[in-house]
CSV table of C-alpha atoms in Angstrom, one decimal:
chain,number,residue,atom,x,y,z
A,9,MET,CA,9.8,-40.6,45.3
A,10,SER,CA,7.5,-39.8,42.5
A,11,ARG,CA,5.3,-42.4,40.8
A,12,SER,CA,5.1,-42.7,37.1
A,13,HIS,CA,2.2,-44.1,35.2
A,14,SER,CA,2.5,-46.0,32.0
A,15,PRO,CA,0.1,-45.1,29.2
A,16,SER,CA,-1.8,-48.3,29.8
A,17,THR,CA,-2.3,-47.7,33.5
A,18,PRO,CA,-5.8,-46.3,34.2
A,19,LEU,CA,-5.9,-43.2,36.3
A,20,LEU,CA,-8.6,-42.5,38.8
A,21,SER,CA,-11.5,-40.9,37.1
A,22,THR,CA,-12.1,-37.3,37.9
A,23,PRO,CA,-15.4,-35.4,37.9
A,24,ALA,CA,-14.4,-33.8,34.6
A,25,SER,CA,-13.6,-37.1,33.0
A,26,ARG,CA,-16.9,-38.6,34.2
A,27,ILE,CA,-18.8,-35.7,32.8
A,28,THR,CA,-17.0,-36.0,29.5
A,29,ARG,CA,-17.8,-39.7,29.4
A,30,ILE,CA,-21.6,-39.3,30.0
A,31,ALA,CA,-22.0,-36.1,28.0
A,32,PRO,CA,-22.8,-37.5,24.5
A,33,GLY,CA,-25.5,-39.9,25.7
A,34,LEU,CA,-27.0,-37.4,28.1
A,35,ILE,CA,-27.2,-34.7,25.4
A,36,LEU,CA,-28.8,-37.2,23.1
A,37,CYS,CA,-31.4,-38.0,25.7
A,38,CYS,CA,-32.1,-34.3,26.4
A,39,LEU,CA,-32.6,-33.7,22.7
A,40,VAL,CA,-35.1,-36.6,22.4
A,41,ALA,CA,-36.8,-35.2,25.5
A,42,LEU,CA,-37.0,-31.7,23.9
A,43,ALA,CA,-38.5,-33.2,20.8
A,44,ALA,CA,-41.0,-35.0,22.9
A,45,PHE,CA,-42.1,-31.8,24.7
A,46,GLY,CA,-42.3,-30.1,21.3
A,47,LEU,CA,-44.5,-32.8,19.9
A,48,GLU,CA,-46.7,-32.7,23.0
A,49,ARG,CA,-47.3,-28.9,22.4
A,50,LEU,CA,-47.9,-29.5,18.7
A,51,GLU,CA,-50.4,-32.2,19.5
A,52,ALA,CA,-52.2,-30.0,22.0
A,53,SER,CA,-52.4,-27.1,19.5
A,54,TRP,CA,-53.9,-29.4,16.9
A,55,THR,CA,-56.3,-31.5,19.1
A,56,GLY,CA,-57.0,-29.2,22.1
A,57,ARG,CA,-55.2,-31.6,24.5
A,58,PRO,CA,-52.1,-33.8,24.6
A,59,TRP,CA,-53.5,-37.3,24.2
A,60,LEU,CA,-49.9,-38.6,24.4
A,61,GLU,CA,-47.8,-37.0,27.2
A,62,ALA,CA,-44.2,-36.1,26.6
A,63,LEU,CA,-43.3,-38.9,28.9
A,64,VAL,CA,-44.8,-41.5,26.5
A,65,ILE,CA,-43.7,-39.7,23.4
A,66,ALA,CA,-40.1,-39.7,24.7
A,67,ILE,CA,-40.2,-43.5,25.0
A,68,ILE,CA,-41.6,-43.9,21.5
A,69,LEU,CA,-39.0,-41.6,20.0
A,70,GLY,CA,-36.2,-43.3,21.8
A,71,ALA,CA,-37.4,-46.8,20.8
A,72,LEU,CA,-37.8,-45.8,17.2
A,73,LEU,CA,-34.4,-44.3,17.1
A,74,ARG,CA,-32.9,-47.5,18.6
A,75,THR,CA,-34.7,-49.6,16.0
A,76,PHE,CA,-32.8,-47.9,13.2
A,77,TRP,CA,-29.5,-47.1,15.1
A,78,THR,CA,-27.7,-48.9,17.8
A,79,PRO,CA,-25.8,-46.5,20.1
A,80,GLY,CA,-22.1,-47.4,20.6
A,81,ASP,CA,-20.1,-47.2,23.7
A,82,ARG,CA,-19.6,-43.5,23.3
A,83,TRP,CA,-23.3,-42.9,23.8
A,84,MET,CA,-24.3,-45.7,26.2
A,85,ALA,CA,-22.6,-44.3,29.3
A,86,GLY,CA,-24.8,-41.2,29.2
A,87,ILE,CA,-27.9,-43.2,28.2
A,88,ARG,CA,-27.5,-45.5,31.2
A,89,PHE,CA,-26.8,-42.5,33.5
A,90,SER,CA,-30.0,-40.9,32.3
A,91,SER,CA,-32.2,-44.0,32.6
A,92,LYS,CA,-30.9,-44.8,36.0
A,93,LEU,CA,-29.6,-41.9,38.1
A,94,LEU,CA,-31.8,-39.2,36.6
A,95,LEU,CA,-34.8,-41.4,36.8
A,96,GLU,CA,-34.1,-42.3,40.5
A,97,ALA,CA,-33.6,-38.6,41.3
A,98,ALA,CA,-37.0,-37.8,39.7
A,99,ILE,CA,-38.6,-40.4,42.0
A,100,VAL,CA,-37.1,-38.8,45.1
A,101,LEU,CA,-38.5,-35.4,44.0
A,102,ILE,CA,-41.9,-36.8,43.4
A,103,GLY,CA,-42.1,-37.4,47.1
A,104,ALA,CA,-42.6,-33.7,47.5
A,105,THR,CA,-46.0,-34.0,45.7
A,106,LEU,CA,-47.3,-37.0,47.8
A,107,SER,CA,-50.4,-36.3,50.0
A,108,PHE,CA,-50.6,-38.8,52.9
A,109,LYS,CA,-54.2,-37.7,53.5
A,110,ALA,CA,-55.3,-38.7,50.0
A,111,ILE,CA,-53.4,-42.0,50.1
A,112,LEU,CA,-54.5,-43.2,53.5
A,113,ALA,CA,-58.1,-42.5,52.9
A,114,SER,CA,-58.5,-46.0,51.6
A,115,GLY,CA,-57.4,-47.6,54.9
A,116,PRO,CA,-55.6,-50.9,55.2
A,117,ALA,CA,-57.5,-52.3,52.1
A,118,LEU,CA,-54.9,-50.9,49.7
A,119,LEU,CA,-51.9,-52.5,51.5
A,120,THR,CA,-53.7,-55.9,51.8
A,121,THR,CA,-54.6,-55.7,48.1
A,122,ILE,CA,-51.0,-55.1,47.0
A,123,VAL,CA,-49.5,-57.9,49.1
A,124,GLY,CA,-52.2,-60.3,48.0
A,125,ILE,CA,-51.9,-59.5,44.3
A,126,VAL,CA,-48.1,-59.8,44.3
A,127,PHE,CA,-48.4,-63.3,45.9
A,128,LEU,CA,-51.2,-64.5,43.5
A,129,SER,CA,-49.3,-63.1,40.5
A,130,ILE,CA,-46.1,-65.0,41.4
A,131,VAL,CA,-48.1,-68.2,41.8
A,132,SER,CA,-50.2,-67.8,38.7
A,133,GLY,CA,-47.3,-66.6,36.6
A,134,TYR,CA,-45.2,-69.6,37.6
A,135,LEU,CA,-48.0,-72.0,36.8
A,136,ILE,CA,-48.7,-70.5,33.4
A,137,SER,CA,-45.0,-70.7,32.5
A,138,ARG,CA,-44.8,-74.3,33.6
A,139,LEU,CA,-47.9,-75.3,31.7
A,140,LEU,CA,-46.3,-73.8,28.6
A,141,GLY,CA,-43.3,-76.0,29.1
A,142,LEU,CA,-40.8,-73.5,30.5
A,143,PRO,CA,-38.1,-74.7,32.9
A,144,LYS,CA,-38.6,-74.0,36.6
A,145,ARG,CA,-36.0,-71.2,36.8
A,146,MET,CA,-37.3,-69.4,33.7
A,147,ALA,CA,-40.8,-69.7,35.0
A,148,THR,CA,-39.8,-68.2,38.3
A,149,LEU,CA,-38.0,-65.3,36.7
A,150,ILE,CA,-41.0,-64.4,34.5
A,151,ALA,CA,-43.4,-64.8,37.4
A,152,CYS,CA,-41.4,-62.5,39.7
A,153,GLY,CA,-40.6,-60.0,37.0
A,154,ASN,CA,-44.3,-59.6,36.2
A,155,ALA,CA,-45.5,-59.5,39.8
A,156,ILE,CA,-42.9,-57.1,41.3
A,157,CYS,CA,-40.8,-54.8,39.2
A,158,GLY,CA,-39.6,-56.3,36.0
A,159,ASN,CA,-35.9,-56.2,35.3
A,160,SER,CA,-35.0,-55.4,38.9
A,161,ALA,CA,-36.9,-58.3,40.3
A,162,ILE,CA,-35.4,-60.7,37.7
A,163,ALA,CA,-31.9,-59.5,38.5
A,164,ALA,CA,-32.5,-59.9,42.2
A,165,VAL,CA,-34.2,-63.3,42.1
A,166,ALA,CA,-31.9,-64.8,39.5
A,167,PRO,CA,-28.9,-65.4,41.8
A,168,ALA,CA,-31.2,-66.7,44.6
A,169,ILE,CA,-32.4,-69.5,42.3
A,170,GLY,CA,-29.1,-70.0,40.4
A,171,ALA,CA,-30.5,-68.9,37.1
A,172,GLU,CA,-28.2,-68.9,34.1
A,173,GLY,CA,-27.2,-65.8,32.1
A,174,ASP,CA,-29.3,-66.7,29.0
A,175,GLU,CA,-32.3,-67.3,31.2
A,176,VAL,CA,-32.0,-63.9,32.7
A,177,ALA,CA,-31.4,-62.2,29.4
A,178,ALA,CA,-34.5,-63.9,27.9
A,179,ALA,CA,-36.7,-62.9,30.8
A,180,ILE,CA,-35.4,-59.3,30.8
A,181,SER,CA,-36.0,-58.9,27.1
A,182,PHE,CA,-39.7,-59.3,27.7
A,183,THR,CA,-40.0,-56.9,30.6
A,184,ALA,CA,-38.4,-54.2,28.5
A,185,ILE,CA,-40.9,-54.6,25.6
A,186,LEU,CA,-44.0,-55.4,27.6
A,187,GLY,CA,-43.2,-52.5,30.0
A,188,ILE,CA,-43.4,-50.0,27.2
A,189,ALA,CA,-46.5,-51.6,25.9
A,190,VAL,CA,-48.2,-51.2,29.2
A,191,VAL,CA,-47.2,-47.6,29.5
A,192,LEU,CA,-48.6,-46.9,26.1
A,193,PHE,CA,-51.9,-48.7,26.3
A,194,LEU,CA,-52.9,-48.6,30.0
A,195,PRO,CA,-54.1,-45.0,29.9
A,196,LEU,CA,-56.3,-45.8,26.9
A,197,ILE,CA,-57.8,-48.8,28.8
A,198,GLY,CA,-58.4,-46.7,31.9
A,199,GLY,CA,-60.1,-44.0,29.9
A,200,TRP,CA,-62.2,-46.6,28.0
A,201,PHE,CA,-63.6,-48.0,31.3
A,202,GLY,CA,-64.1,-44.6,32.8
A,203,MET,CA,-61.8,-45.2,35.8
A,204,SER,CA,-61.4,-42.6,38.5
A,205,PRO,CA,-57.9,-41.0,39.0
A,206,TYR,CA,-57.5,-42.9,42.3
A,207,GLY,CA,-58.5,-46.2,40.8
A,208,PHE,CA,-56.3,-45.8,37.7
A,209,GLY,CA,-53.4,-44.9,40.0
A,210,VAL,CA,-53.9,-48.2,41.8
A,211,LEU,CA,-54.1,-50.1,38.4
A,212,ALA,CA,-51.0,-48.4,37.1
A,213,GLY,CA,-49.0,-49.0,40.2
A,214,MET,CA,-50.0,-52.7,40.2
A,215,THR,CA,-49.3,-53.5,36.5
A,216,VAL,CA,-46.5,-51.2,35.3
A,217,TYR,CA,-43.1,-52.8,35.8
A,218,ALA,CA,-40.7,-50.0,36.7
A,219,VAL,CA,-41.3,-47.3,39.2
A,220,PRO,CA,-40.5,-44.4,36.8
A,221,GLN,CA,-42.8,-45.9,34.1
A,222,VAL,CA,-45.7,-45.4,36.5
A,223,LEU,CA,-45.3,-41.7,35.9
A,224,ALA,CA,-45.7,-42.1,32.1
A,225,ALA,CA,-48.7,-44.3,32.5
A,226,ALA,CA,-50.5,-42.3,35.2
A,227,ALA,CA,-49.7,-38.7,34.1
A,228,PRO,CA,-52.5,-38.5,31.5
A,229,PHE,CA,-55.1,-39.0,34.3
A,230,SER,CA,-54.1,-36.6,37.1
A,231,ALA,CA,-51.6,-35.8,39.7
A,232,LEU,CA,-53.5,-38.0,42.2
A,233,SER,CA,-53.0,-40.9,39.8
A,234,VAL,CA,-49.3,-40.3,39.8
A,235,GLN,CA,-49.2,-40.1,43.6
A,236,VAL,CA,-51.3,-43.2,44.2
A,237,GLY,CA,-49.5,-45.2,41.4
A,238,THR,CA,-46.1,-44.3,42.7
A,239,LEU,CA,-46.9,-45.3,46.3
A,240,VAL,CA,-48.5,-48.6,45.1
A,241,LYS,CA,-45.5,-49.3,43.0
A,242,LEU,CA,-43.1,-48.6,45.8
A,243,VAL,CA,-44.9,-51.0,48.0
A,244,ARG,CA,-44.6,-53.6,45.3
A,245,VAL,CA,-40.9,-53.0,45.1
A,246,LEU,CA,-40.5,-53.4,48.8
A,247,MET,CA,-42.0,-56.9,48.4
A,248,LEU,CA,-38.8,-57.8,46.5
A,249,GLY,CA,-36.8,-58.2,49.8
A,250,PRO,CA,-39.2,-60.8,51.3
A,251,VAL,CA,-39.5,-62.6,47.9
A,252,VAL,CA,-35.8,-62.9,47.4
A,253,LEU,CA,-35.3,-64.1,51.0
A,254,CYS,CA,-38.0,-66.7,50.5
A,255,PHE,CA,-36.3,-68.1,47.4
A,256,SER,CA,-33.0,-68.0,49.1
A,257,ILE,CA,-34.4,-70.1,51.9
A,258,ILE,CA,-36.0,-72.5,49.5
A,259,ASN,CA,-32.7,-73.0,47.8
A,260,ARG,CA,-30.6,-73.0,50.9
A,261,GLU,CA,-29.3,-76.5,50.2
A,262,SER,CA,-27.0,-74.9,47.7
A,263,GLU,CA,-23.5,-74.3,49.1
A,264,ALA,CA,-23.1,-71.3,46.9
A,265,HIS,CA,-24.1,-67.9,48.2
A,266,PRO,CA,-27.8,-67.4,47.3
A,267,LEU,CA,-27.2,-63.9,46.1
A,268,ALA,CA,-24.2,-64.5,44.0
A,269,PRO,CA,-23.8,-68.2,43.1
A,270,SER,CA,-21.7,-67.5,40.0
A,271,LEU,CA,-18.9,-65.8,41.9
A,272,PRO,CA,-15.7,-67.7,42.8
A,273,ALA,CA,-15.6,-68.8,46.4
A,274,GLY,CA,-13.1,-66.1,47.3
A,275,GLU,CA,-15.2,-63.3,45.9
A,276,ARG,CA,-18.6,-64.1,47.4
A,277,PRO,CA,-20.0,-61.5,49.7
A,278,ALA,CA,-21.1,-62.1,53.3
A,279,ARG,CA,-24.1,-64.5,53.6
A,280,LEU,CA,-26.5,-62.0,54.9
A,281,ALA,CA,-27.6,-59.4,52.3
A,282,THR,CA,-27.5,-55.8,53.2
A,283,PHE,CA,-30.5,-53.7,53.8
A,284,ALA,CA,-29.6,-51.5,50.8
A,285,HIS,CA,-29.7,-54.6,48.6
A,286,PHE,CA,-33.5,-54.9,49.2
A,287,VAL,CA,-34.4,-51.2,49.7
A,288,PRO,CA,-32.8,-48.9,47.0
A,289,TRP,CA,-31.7,-45.4,48.0
A,290,PHE,CA,-34.3,-43.7,45.9
A,291,ILE,CA,-37.2,-45.4,47.8
A,292,LEU,CA,-35.7,-44.2,51.1
A,293,GLY,CA,-35.3,-40.7,49.5
A,294,PHE,CA,-38.9,-40.7,48.2
A,295,LEU,CA,-40.2,-41.6,51.7
A,296,ALA,CA,-38.0,-39.1,53.4
A,297,VAL,CA,-39.1,-36.2,51.1
A,298,SER,CA,-42.7,-37.3,51.4
A,299,VAL,CA,-42.5,-37.1,55.2
A,300,ALA,CA,-40.8,-33.7,55.0
A,301,ARG,CA,-43.5,-32.4,52.7
A,302,ASN,CA,-46.4,-33.7,54.7
A,303,SER,CA,-44.9,-32.4,58.0
A,304,GLY,CA,-44.7,-28.9,56.6
A,305,MET,CA,-40.9,-28.8,56.2
A,306,ILE,CA,-41.1,-28.3,52.4
A,307,PRO,CA,-43.2,-25.2,51.4
A,308,ASP,CA,-45.6,-25.1,48.5
A,309,ALA,CA,-43.3,-23.2,46.2
A,310,ALA,CA,-40.5,-25.6,46.7
A,311,ALA,CA,-42.8,-28.6,46.1
A,312,ALA,CA,-44.0,-27.1,42.9
A,313,GLY,CA,-40.5,-26.6,41.7
A,314,ALA,CA,-39.6,-30.2,42.7
A,315,ALA,CA,-42.6,-31.5,40.7
A,316,HIS,CA,-41.5,-29.4,37.6
A,317,LEU,CA,-37.9,-30.6,37.8
A,318,ALA,CA,-39.1,-34.2,38.3
A,319,THR,CA,-41.2,-34.0,35.1
A,320,TRP,CA,-38.1,-32.9,33.1
A,321,LEU,CA,-35.9,-35.5,34.6
A,322,THR,CA,-38.5,-38.2,34.0
A,323,VAL,CA,-38.9,-37.3,30.3
A,324,ILE,CA,-35.2,-37.4,29.8
A,325,ALA,CA,-35.1,-40.8,31.6
A,326,MET,CA,-37.9,-42.1,29.4
A,327,ALA,CA,-36.0,-41.1,26.3
A,328,ALA,CA,-33.1,-43.1,27.7
A,329,LEU,CA,-35.2,-46.1,28.4
A,330,GLY,CA,-36.5,-46.1,24.9
A,331,LEU,CA,-32.9,-45.9,23.6
A,332,GLU,CA,-32.0,-49.0,25.6
A,333,VAL,CA,-34.9,-51.1,24.2
A,334,ASP,CA,-34.1,-53.4,21.2
A,335,ILE,CA,-37.5,-54.6,20.0
A,336,ARG,CA,-35.8,-57.0,17.6
A,337,LYS,CA,-34.5,-59.1,20.6
A,338,LEU,CA,-38.0,-60.1,21.5
A,339,ALA,CA,-38.0,-62.9,19.0
A,340,ASP,CA,-34.8,-64.3,20.5
A,341,ALA,CA,-36.5,-65.6,23.7
A,342,GLY,CA,-38.9,-67.9,21.9
A,343,PRO,CA,-42.7,-68.0,21.5
A,344,ARG,CA,-43.4,-70.0,24.7
A,345,ALA,CA,-41.6,-67.5,27.0
A,346,SER,CA,-43.3,-64.6,25.1
A,347,ALA,CA,-46.7,-66.2,25.6
A,348,ALA,CA,-46.0,-66.8,29.3
A,349,ALA,CA,-44.9,-63.3,29.9
A,350,MET,CA,-47.9,-61.8,28.2
A,351,LEU,CA,-50.4,-64.1,29.8
A,352,SER,CA,-48.9,-63.5,33.2
A,353,LEU,CA,-49.2,-59.8,32.7
A,354,LEU,CA,-52.9,-60.1,31.7
A,355,VAL,CA,-53.6,-62.1,34.8
A,356,LEU,CA,-51.9,-59.5,36.9
A,357,ALA,CA,-54.0,-56.7,35.3
A,358,GLY,CA,-57.1,-58.8,35.8
A,359,LEU,CA,-56.4,-59.4,39.5
A,360,ALA,CA,-55.7,-55.7,40.0
A,361,ALA,CA,-58.9,-54.6,38.3
A,362,ALA,CA,-60.9,-57.2,40.3
A,363,ALA,CA,-59.4,-56.0,43.6
A,364,ILE,CA,-60.1,-52.4,42.7
A,365,THR,CA,-63.8,-53.2,42.2
A,366,ALA,CA,-64.1,-55.6,45.1
A,367,PHE,CA,-62.5,-53.3,47.7
A,368,GLY,CA,-63.9,-50.1,46.3
A,369,LEU,CA,-60.5,-48.6,45.6
A,370,GLY,CA,-61.7,-46.9,42.4
């Protein structure tokens, strides 16, 4: 007996239909990326060196385009695909460039520094937000977003503390804007203070919100800065699991599931979160490729090709991130939340700089 489908009945999406759906936005991101590479070459021919890397130029171009034009649904599928999947794939490929010998030269001081700064940043960010009169949940979201990984941390912590949708949206609006600001200005600050490539990698990894944005911030210094910054940032991301677990325990008196309090009772997931919830696939992929590279399984030629492909994917992803940022929304969250986010970020940068000096990481 054959089955008939009414016109309103959605069919299972095929690979061809998925490609068609993401194609417009993906092509747009690729065009912005090509423009960024072109401007980088033009800049180098005029000044002798690219002061702004294509990674940074792509963010600026994307954000400028978004300021004057809001992409519709036709474009957003491909933009989100580029900013997420392509970006995560680039992180995995970067694992082929990681040198364990260079990273481990600092000993246990680096790991201790990362854990300590994350803890102090959460505490200081929360206190700053509360002193400025923000509610407890908003203060917690801003503190965790600054200390760990921006939007991802906010999204993961929000259910554990029962945050409302408007609180989450307000906190995320700042991580998007401030994240780009850090990417743009951090290399200038590092150069102004004459930081070493290793030290700047630590600073970038400790202050930049998103893992891929570390690439844009650290690339102007050196490959070592990118490697160190990526590793430091990944360790920060791995702190998300313990932090969410701690907030879940603190709020365990709530009968709602700590990771999904807004879901109806029949739709709540199992009480214990999965390992994948705390450790994204691209982190595991990055570590696996890093181990393969340092054990000799990946030859030099393949590693060089992976690094080149990662650069292209990252620039495309940066263009997508710029296209997703609406700078005009910054005013919607209010001056107190804005001040709390910026002050918390400054404290985080200060703690990172002090630790780099104190432990000789630079």
